[in-house]
Coordinates of C-alpha atoms and ligand atoms in Angstrom, one line a residue:
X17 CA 29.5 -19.1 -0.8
X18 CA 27.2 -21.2 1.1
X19 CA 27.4 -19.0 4.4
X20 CA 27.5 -15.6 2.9
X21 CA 24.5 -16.1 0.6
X22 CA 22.7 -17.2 3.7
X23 CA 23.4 -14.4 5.9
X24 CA 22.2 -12.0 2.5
X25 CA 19.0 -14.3 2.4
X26 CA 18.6 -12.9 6.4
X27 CA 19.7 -9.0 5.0
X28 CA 16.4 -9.1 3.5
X29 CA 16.2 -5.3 2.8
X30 CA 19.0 -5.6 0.3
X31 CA 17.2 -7.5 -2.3
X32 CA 15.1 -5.0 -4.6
X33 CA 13.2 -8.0 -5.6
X34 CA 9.5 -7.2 -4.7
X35 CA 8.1 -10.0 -2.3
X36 CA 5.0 -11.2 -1.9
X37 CA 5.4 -11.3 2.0
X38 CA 7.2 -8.0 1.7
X39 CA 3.8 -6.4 0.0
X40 CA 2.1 -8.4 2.4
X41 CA 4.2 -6.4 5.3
X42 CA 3.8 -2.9 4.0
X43 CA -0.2 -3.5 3.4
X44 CA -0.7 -4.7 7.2
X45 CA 1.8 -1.3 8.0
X46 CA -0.7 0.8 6.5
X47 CA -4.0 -1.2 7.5
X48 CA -2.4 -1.2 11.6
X49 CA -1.6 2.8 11.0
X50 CA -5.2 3.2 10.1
X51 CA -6.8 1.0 13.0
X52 CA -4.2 2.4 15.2
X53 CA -5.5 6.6 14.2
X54 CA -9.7 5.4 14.6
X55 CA -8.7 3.8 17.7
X56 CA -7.1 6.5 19.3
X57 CA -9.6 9.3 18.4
X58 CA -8.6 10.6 15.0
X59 CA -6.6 13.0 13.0
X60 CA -7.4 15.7 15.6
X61 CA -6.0 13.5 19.2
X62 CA -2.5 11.8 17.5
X63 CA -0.6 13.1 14.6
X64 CA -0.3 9.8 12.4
X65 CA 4.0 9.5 13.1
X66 CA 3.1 5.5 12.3
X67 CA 2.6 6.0 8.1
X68 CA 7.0 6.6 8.0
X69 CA 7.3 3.1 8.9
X70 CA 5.4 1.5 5.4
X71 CA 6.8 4.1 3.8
X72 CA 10.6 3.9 4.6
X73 CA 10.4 0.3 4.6
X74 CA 9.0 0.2 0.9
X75 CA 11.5 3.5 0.1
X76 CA 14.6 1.0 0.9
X77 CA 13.2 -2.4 0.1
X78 CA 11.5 -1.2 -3.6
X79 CA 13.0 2.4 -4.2
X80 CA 10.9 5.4 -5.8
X81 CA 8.3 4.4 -7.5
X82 CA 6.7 1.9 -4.8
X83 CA 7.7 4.8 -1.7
X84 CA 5.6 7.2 -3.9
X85 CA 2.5 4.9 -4.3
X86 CA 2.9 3.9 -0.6
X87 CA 2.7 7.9 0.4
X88 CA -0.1 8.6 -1.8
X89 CA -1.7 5.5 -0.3
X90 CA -0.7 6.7 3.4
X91 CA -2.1 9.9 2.7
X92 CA -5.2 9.2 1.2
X93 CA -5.8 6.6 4.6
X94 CA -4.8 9.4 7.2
X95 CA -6.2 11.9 5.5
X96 CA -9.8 11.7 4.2
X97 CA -10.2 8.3 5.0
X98 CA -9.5 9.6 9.1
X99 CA -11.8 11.8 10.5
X100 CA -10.6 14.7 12.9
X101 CA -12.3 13.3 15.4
X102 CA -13.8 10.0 15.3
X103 CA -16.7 10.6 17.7
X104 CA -18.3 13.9 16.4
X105 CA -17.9 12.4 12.6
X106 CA -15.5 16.1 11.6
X107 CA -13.7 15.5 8.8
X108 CA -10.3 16.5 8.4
X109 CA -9.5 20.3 6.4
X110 CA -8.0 19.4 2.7
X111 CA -4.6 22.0 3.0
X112 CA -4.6 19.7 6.6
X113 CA -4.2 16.3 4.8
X114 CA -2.6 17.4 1.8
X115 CA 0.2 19.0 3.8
X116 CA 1.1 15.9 5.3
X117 CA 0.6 13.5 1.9
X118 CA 3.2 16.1 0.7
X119 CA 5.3 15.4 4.1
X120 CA 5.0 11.9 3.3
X121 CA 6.1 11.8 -0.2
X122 CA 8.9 14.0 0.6
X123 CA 10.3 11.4 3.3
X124 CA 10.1 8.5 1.0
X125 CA 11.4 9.9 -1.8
X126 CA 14.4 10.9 0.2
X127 CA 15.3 7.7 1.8
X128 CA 14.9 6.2 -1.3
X129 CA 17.4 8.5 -3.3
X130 CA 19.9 8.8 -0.1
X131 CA 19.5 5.8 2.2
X132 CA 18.5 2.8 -0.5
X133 CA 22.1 3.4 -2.0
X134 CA 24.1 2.6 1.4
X135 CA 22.0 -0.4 1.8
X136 CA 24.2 -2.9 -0.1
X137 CA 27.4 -1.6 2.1
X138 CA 25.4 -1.8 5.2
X139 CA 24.2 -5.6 4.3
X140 CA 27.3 -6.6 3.5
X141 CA 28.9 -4.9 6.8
X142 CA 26.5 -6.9 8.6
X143 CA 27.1 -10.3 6.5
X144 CA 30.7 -9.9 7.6
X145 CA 30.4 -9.6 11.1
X146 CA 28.0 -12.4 11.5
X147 CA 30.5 -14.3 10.3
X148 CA 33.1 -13.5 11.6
X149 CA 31.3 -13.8 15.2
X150 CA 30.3 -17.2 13.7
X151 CA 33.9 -18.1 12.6
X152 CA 35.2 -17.1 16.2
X153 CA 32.4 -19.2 17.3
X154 CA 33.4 -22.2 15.0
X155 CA 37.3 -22.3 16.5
X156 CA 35.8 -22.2 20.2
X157 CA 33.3 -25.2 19.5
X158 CA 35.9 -27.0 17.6
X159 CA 33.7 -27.2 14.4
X160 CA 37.2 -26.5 12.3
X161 CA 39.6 -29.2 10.8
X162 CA 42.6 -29.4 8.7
X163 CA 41.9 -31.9 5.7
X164 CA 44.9 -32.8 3.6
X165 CA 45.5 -33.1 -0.2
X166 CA 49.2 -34.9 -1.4
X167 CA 51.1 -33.7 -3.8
X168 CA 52.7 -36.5 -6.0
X169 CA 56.0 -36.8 -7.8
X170 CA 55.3 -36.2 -10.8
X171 CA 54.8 -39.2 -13.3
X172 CA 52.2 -41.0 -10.6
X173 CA 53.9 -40.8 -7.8
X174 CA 55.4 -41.2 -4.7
X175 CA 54.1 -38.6 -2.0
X176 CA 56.1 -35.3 -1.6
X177 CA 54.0 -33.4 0.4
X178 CA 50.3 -32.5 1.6
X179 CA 48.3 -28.9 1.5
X180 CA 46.1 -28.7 4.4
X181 CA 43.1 -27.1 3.3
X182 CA 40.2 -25.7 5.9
X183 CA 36.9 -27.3 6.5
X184 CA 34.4 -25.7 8.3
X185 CA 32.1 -28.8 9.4
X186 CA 28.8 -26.3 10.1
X187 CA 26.3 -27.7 12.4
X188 CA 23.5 -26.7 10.3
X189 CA 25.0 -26.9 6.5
X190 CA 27.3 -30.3 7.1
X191 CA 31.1 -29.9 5.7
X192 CA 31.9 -26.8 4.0
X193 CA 34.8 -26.0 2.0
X194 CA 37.3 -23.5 2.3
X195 CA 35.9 -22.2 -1.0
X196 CA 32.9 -21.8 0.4
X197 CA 33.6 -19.4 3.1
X198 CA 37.6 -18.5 3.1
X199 CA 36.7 -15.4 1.2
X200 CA 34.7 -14.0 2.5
X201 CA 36.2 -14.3 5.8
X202 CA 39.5 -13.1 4.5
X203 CA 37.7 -9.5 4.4
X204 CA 37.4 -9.7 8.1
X205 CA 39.6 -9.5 11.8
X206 CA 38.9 -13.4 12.1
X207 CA 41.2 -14.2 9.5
X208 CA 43.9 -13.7 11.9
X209 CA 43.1 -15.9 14.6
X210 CA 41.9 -19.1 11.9
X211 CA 44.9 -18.5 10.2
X212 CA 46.9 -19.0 13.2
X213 CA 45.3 -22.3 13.9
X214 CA 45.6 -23.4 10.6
X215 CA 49.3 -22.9 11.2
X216 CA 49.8 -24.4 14.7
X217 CA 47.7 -27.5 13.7
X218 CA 49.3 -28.0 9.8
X219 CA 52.7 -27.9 11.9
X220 CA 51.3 -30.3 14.4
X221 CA 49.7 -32.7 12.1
X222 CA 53.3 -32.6 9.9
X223 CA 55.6 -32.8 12.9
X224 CA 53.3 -36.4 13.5
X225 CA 53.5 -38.2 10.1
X226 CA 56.2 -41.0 10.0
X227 CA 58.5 -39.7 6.4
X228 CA 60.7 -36.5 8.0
X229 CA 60.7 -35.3 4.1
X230 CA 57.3 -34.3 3.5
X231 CA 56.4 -31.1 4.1
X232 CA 52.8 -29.4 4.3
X233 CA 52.0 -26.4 2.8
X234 CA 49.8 -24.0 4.9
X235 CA 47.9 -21.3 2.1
X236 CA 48.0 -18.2 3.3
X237 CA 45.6 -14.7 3.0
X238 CA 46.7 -11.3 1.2
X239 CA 45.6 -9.7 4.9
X240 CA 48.1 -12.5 6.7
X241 CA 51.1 -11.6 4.4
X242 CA 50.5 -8.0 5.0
X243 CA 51.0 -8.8 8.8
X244 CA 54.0 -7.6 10.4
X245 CA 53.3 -10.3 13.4
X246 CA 53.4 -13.2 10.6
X247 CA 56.9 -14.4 10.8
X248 CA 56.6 -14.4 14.7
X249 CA 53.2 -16.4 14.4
X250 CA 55.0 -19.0 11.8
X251 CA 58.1 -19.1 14.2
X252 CA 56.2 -20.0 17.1
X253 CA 53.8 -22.9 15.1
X254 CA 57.4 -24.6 14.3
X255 CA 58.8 -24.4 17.7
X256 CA 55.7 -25.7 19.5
X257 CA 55.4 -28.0 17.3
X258 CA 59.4 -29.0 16.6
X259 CA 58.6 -29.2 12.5
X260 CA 61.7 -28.0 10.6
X261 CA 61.1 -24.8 9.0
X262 CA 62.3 -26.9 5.3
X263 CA 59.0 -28.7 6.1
X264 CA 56.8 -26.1 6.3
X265 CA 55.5 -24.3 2.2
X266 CA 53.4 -21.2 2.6
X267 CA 51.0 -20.6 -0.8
X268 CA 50.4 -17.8 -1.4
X269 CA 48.2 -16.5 -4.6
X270 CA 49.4 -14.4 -7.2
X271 CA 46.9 -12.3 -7.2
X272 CA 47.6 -11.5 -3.4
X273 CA 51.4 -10.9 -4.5
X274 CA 50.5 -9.0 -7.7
X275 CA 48.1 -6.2 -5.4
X276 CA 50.8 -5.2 -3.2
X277 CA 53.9 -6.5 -4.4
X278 CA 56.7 -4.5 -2.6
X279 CA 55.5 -5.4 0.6
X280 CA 54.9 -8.9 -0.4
X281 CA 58.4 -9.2 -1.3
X282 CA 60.1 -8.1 1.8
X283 CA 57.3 -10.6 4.3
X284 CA 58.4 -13.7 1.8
X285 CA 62.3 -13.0 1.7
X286 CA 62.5 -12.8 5.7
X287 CA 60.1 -16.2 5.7
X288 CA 62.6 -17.6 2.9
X289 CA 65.5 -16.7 5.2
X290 CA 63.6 -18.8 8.0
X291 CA 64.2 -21.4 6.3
X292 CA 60.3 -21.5 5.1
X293 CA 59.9 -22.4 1.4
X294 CA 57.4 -20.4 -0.6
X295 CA 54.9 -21.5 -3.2
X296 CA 52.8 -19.1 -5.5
X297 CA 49.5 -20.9 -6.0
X298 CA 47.0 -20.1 -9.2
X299 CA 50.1 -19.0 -11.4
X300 CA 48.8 -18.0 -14.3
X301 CA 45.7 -16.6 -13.3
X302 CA 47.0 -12.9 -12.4
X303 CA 48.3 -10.6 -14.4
X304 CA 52.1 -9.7 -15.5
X305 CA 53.4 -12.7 -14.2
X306 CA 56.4 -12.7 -16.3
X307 CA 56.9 -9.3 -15.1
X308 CA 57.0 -9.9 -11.2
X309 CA 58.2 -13.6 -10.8
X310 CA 61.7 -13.3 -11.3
X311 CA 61.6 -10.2 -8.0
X312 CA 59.5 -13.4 -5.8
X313 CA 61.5 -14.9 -3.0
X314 CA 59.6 -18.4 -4.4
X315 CA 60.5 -22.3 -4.4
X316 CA 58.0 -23.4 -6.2
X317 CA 54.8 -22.3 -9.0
X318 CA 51.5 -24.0 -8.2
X319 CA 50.2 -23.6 -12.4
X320 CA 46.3 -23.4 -12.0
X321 CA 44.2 -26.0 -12.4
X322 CA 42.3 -24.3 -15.3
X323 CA 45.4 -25.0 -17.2
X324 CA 45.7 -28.4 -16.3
X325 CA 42.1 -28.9 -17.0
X326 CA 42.2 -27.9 -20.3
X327 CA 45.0 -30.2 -21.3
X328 CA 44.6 -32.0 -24.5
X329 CA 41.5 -29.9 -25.5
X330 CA 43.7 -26.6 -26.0
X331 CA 47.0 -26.4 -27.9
X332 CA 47.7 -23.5 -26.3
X333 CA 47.4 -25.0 -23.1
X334 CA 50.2 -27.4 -23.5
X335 CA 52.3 -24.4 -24.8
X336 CA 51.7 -22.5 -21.3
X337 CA 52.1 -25.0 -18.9
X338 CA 55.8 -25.8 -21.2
X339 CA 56.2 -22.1 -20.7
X340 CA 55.9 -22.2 -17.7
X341 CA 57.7 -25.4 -16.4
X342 CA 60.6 -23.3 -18.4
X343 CA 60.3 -20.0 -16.8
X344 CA 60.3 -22.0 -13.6
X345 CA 63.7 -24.0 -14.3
X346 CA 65.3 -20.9 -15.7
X347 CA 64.5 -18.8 -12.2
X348 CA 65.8 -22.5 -10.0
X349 CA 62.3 -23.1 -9.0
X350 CA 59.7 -26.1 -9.2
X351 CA 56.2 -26.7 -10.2
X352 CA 53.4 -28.4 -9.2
X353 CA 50.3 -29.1 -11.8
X354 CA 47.2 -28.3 -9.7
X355 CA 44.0 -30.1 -10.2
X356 CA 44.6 -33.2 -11.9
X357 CA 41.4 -34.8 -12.6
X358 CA 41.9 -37.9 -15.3
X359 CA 44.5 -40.4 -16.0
X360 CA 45.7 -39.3 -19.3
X361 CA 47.1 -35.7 -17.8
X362 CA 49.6 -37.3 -15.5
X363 CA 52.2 -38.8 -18.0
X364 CA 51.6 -35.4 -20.5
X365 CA 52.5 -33.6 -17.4
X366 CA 55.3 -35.4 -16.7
X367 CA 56.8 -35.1 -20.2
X368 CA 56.0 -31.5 -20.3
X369 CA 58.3 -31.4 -17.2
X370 CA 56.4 -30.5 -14.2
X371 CA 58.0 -31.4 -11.2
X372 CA 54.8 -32.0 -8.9
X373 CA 51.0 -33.0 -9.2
X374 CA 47.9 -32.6 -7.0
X375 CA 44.3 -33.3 -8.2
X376 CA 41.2 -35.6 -7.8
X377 CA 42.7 -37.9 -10.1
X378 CA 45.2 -39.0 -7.4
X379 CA 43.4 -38.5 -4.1
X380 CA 40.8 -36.2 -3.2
X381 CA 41.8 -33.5 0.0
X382 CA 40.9 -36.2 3.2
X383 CA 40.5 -35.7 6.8
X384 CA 43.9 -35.4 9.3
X385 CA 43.1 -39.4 10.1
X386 CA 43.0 -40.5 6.3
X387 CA 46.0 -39.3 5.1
X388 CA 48.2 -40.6 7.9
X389 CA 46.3 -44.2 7.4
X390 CA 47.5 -43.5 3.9
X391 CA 51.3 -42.7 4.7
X392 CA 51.3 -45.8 6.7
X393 CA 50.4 -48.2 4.0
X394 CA 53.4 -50.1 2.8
X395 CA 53.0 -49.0 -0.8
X396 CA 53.0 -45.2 -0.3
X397 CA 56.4 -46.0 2.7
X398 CA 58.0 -47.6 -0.1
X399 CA 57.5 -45.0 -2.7
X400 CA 58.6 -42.3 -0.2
X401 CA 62.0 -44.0 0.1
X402 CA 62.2 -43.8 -3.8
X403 CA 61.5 -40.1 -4.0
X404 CA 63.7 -39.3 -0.5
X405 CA 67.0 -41.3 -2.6
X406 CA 65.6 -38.8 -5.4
X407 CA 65.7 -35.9 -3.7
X408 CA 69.0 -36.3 -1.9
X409 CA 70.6 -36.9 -5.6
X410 CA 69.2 -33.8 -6.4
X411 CA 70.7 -32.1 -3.5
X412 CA 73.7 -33.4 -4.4
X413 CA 73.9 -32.3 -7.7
X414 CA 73.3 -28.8 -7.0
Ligands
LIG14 P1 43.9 -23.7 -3.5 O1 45.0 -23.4 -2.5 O2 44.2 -23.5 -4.9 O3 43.4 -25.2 -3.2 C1 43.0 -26.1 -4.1 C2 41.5 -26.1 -4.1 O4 41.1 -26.9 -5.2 C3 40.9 -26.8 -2.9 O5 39.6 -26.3 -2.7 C4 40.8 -28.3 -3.4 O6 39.8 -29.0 -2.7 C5 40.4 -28.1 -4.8 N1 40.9 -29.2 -5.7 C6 42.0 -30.0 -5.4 N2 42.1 -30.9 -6.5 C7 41.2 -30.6 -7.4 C8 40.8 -31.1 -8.7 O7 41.4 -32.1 -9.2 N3 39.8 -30.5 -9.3 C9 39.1 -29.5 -8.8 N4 38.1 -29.0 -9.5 N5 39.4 -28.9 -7.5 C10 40.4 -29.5 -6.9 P2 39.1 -25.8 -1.3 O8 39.6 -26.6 -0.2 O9 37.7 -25.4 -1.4 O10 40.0 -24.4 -1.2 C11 39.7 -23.3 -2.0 C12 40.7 -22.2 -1.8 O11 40.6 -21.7 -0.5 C13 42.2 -22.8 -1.8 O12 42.6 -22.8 -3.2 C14 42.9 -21.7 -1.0 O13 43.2 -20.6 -1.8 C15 41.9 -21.3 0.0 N6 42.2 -22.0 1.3 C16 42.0 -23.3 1.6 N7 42.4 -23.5 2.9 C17 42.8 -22.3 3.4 C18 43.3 -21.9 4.6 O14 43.5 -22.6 5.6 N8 43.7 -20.5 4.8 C19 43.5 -19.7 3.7 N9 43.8 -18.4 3.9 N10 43.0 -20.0 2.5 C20 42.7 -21.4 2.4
LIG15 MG1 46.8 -23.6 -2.2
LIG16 MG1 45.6 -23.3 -6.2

C-alpha cells in the first residue's frame, strides 16, 4: 500500500513512536513559551495560554506519561522560572504557579485519555480523502491505464480472454499496482467514478481487438455491486462501446459476495440476464463456499492463486483444486487456475480439469498496446481459431 503508507508517514501524530524531531519540537515549544512570557513582561502582564500547545502535542503524539512530564516541565518554566514581573525582579506566589501546573496536568492528561484514542480514525479519515482527491486527480490528468492479463485454454493455450487490471502510473512513485492502492480506495466515493472508467475503457479496448470471442473481464468492488446504478453504468459501457454483453465477465470476490450475499445475488442475476457473464475471483479464500455457490448467478470460479501456488508441494492442494474443478462441473460452470507461475503446473492443471489458466508463467498483465501486438501475431490468431472451433463444439453439445 504504497500510497496509503505514505499519506500515514504525512499523518505524523498517529504514530506513538517517539521522534527525535518530535522531542526536538516539543523542547523548542516550551523554550519559545518561555522566551515568549520574559519578553512580554512576565507572569503578571500575559497568562502563559502558549504551554497547551507542547503539552497537547506530546498528550496525542506520546500519550500520558510524556503529557505529564511535559506539564510538570511547563509548570516548573512558567512558574518559578517566570517572574511576575520581569522588570521589578517579583517572583511569582507558589498557590499562583501551582494552580496552573495543576491546570496543565489536568489538560494533558485529558487529551491524552479522550482525544489520543480518535487519532487513528481521524488519520485514517484523512488518508482516505487525500486519496481519493488524488485518485480524482489521477482520472483528470490521465495518469490511469487499463493493462491486460490473458487467460489461456487450459493445457498451454490458446487465448480465451483478458482481465484488465488498473495501473495507477504516479508521477512521483512510477507504476503502481492495483494492489497497491485499489483498497484502499474501495473504502472511498472515488471508487465509483474509476470504476466506471475501468468499464467504459475495458469495453473499448475489447470492442477493438481483432477475435470477436474473447471477452475481458472487468473486476469489480463490494461498494460497486451494492450499487443500484451498476447495471445502467455496465449497460451504457457496452452500448458506447458496441461490445456484446457475452464479451464482457465481471469478477467479483468471494469475500465481497460472502459479506452481503442477498443483495449480491439479486445485482448478479439481473447482470446475468443482461447477458453479462459472472466470475467469482479468489474462490477458496472466503468462508462457506460450499454453502453459498450453488445460490451465485456465476459462469465461472477464479480458484486462488495460493492454491495453484502450492501445487505439487501440498497433497491437499491437488485434492481442493479437484474439488473444486468438480463442484464447478456439477453446478454447469467453469474454472480458471489463477496465478500460474512455473511450467510444471499447467499440464497438472489441465489433468486435474480446470478449464482456464492465468499466471506469470504464461504472460505477465501488459499495457493496452502489448497485448493487442500479441493478438496480432500469427501464432496466438491461429490458436484462437482452434479454441473458437472448440467452443462452438461445446455449444453445440449442450
Ligand atoms: P485479482 O483480480 O485476483 O487479479 C490478479 C492479481 O494477481 C493482479 O494483481 C495480477 O497482477 C496478479 N497476478 C497475476 N498473475 C500472477 C502470478 O502468476 N503470480 C502472482 N503472484 N500474481 C499474479 P494486481 O493487478 O495488483 O491486482 C490486485 C487486485 O486488485 C486484483 O486481484 C483485483 O481484485 C483488484 N483490481 C485490479 N484491477 C481492478 C479494477 O479495475 N477495479 C477493482 N475494483 N479492483 C481491481
Ligand atoms: Mg480478478
Ligand atoms: Mg484473483
Amino acid at each position: 500500500m504504497a500510497v496509503a503508507d505514505a499519506a500515514q508517514r504525512t499523518a505524523g501524530l498517529s504514530s506513538g513512536v517517539p521522534t527525535r524531531s518530535a522531542v526536538a519540537f516539543v523542547v523548542v515549544l516550551l523554550g519559545a513559551s518561555w522566551a515568549a512570557s520574559w519578553l512580554l513582561g512576565g507572569a503578571g502582564r500575559v497568562v502563559p495560554h502558549w504551554y497547551y500547545f507542547p503539552i497537547l502535542f506530546t498528550a496525542l503524539r506520546f500519550g500520558h506519561a510524556g503529557a505529564l512530564v511535559v506539564a510538570l516541565a511547563s509548570g516548573l518554566l512558567a512558574g518559578p522560572l517566570t517572574p511576575q514581573l520581569v522588570s521589578e525582579g517579583l517572583a511569582q506566589t507558589s498557590s499562583e504557579w501551582l494552580t496552573r501546573t495543576g491546570f496543565f496536568v489536568a489538560v494533558g492528561q485529558i487529551a491524552a485519555v479522550l482525544m489520543r484514542p480518535a487519532l487513528p480514525w481521524l488519520a485514517a479519515e484523512a488518508r482516505r480523502r487525500r486519496l481519493e482527491r488524488a485518485a480524482r486527480g489521477a482520472l483528470a490528468a490521465d495518469e490511469l491505464e487499463l493493462w491486460f492479463q490473458p487467460v489461456l485454454r487450459a493445457g498451454g493455450g490458446p487465448i480465451v480472454g483478458a482481465e484488465a487490471l488498473l495501473r495507477w502510473q504516479h508521477p512521483d512513485r512510477g507504476t503502481l499496482t492495483a494492489g497497491e492502492f485499489i483498497a484502499e480506495l474501495e473504502r472511498t466515493a472515488a471508487i465509483h467514478d474509476v470504476g466506471d472508467w475501468v468499464l467504459r475503457r475495458a469495453c473499448e479496448h475489447a470492442a477493438s481487438w481483432p477475435d470477436e470471442d474473447l471477452w475481458v473481464a472487468v473486476n469489480v468492488s463490494a461498494v460497486e455491486l451494492d450499487s443500484a446504478a451498476l447495471p445502467g453504468r455496465i449497460a451504457r459501457a457496452l452500448a458506447t462501446s458496441g461490445l456484446p454483453a457475452s464479451r464482457l465477465c465481471l469478477e467479483v470476490t468471494e469475500t465481497t459476495l460472502v459479506e452481503q450475499l442477498d443483495g449480491s445475488i439479486a445485482r448478479l442475476g439481473e447482470l446475468q440476464r443482461m447477458g453479462v457473464r459472472i466470475a467469482i475471483d479468489d474462490f477458496g479464500t472466503g468462508y462457506s463456499s460450499l454453502a453459498y455457490v450453488h445460490r451465485l448467478p456465476a459462469d465461472i470460479l477464479k480458484i486462488d492463486r495460493s492454491f495453484t501456488a502450492r501445487l505439487g508441494e501440498q497433497e491437499q492442494s491437488e485434492a481442493i483444486i479437484g474439488g473444486v474443478v468438480i463442484l464447478a462441473r456439477t453446478l454447469g460452470l467453469e474454472t480458471v487456475a489463477e496465478g500460474v507461475e512455473r511450467a510444471e503446473q499447467v499440464p497438472w492443471l489441465h489433468e486435474l480439469g480446470c478449464d482456464m489458466t492465468q499466471g506469470y508463467h504464461h504472460h505477465h498483465p501488459m499495457p493496452a498496446g502489448a497485448f493487442a501486438a500479441l493478438l496480432a501475431s500469427g501464432e496466438v490468431a491461429g490458436r484462437l481459431d482452434d479454441d473458437r472451433e472448440r467452443r462452438r463444439e461445446r455449444r453445440r453439445e449442450r
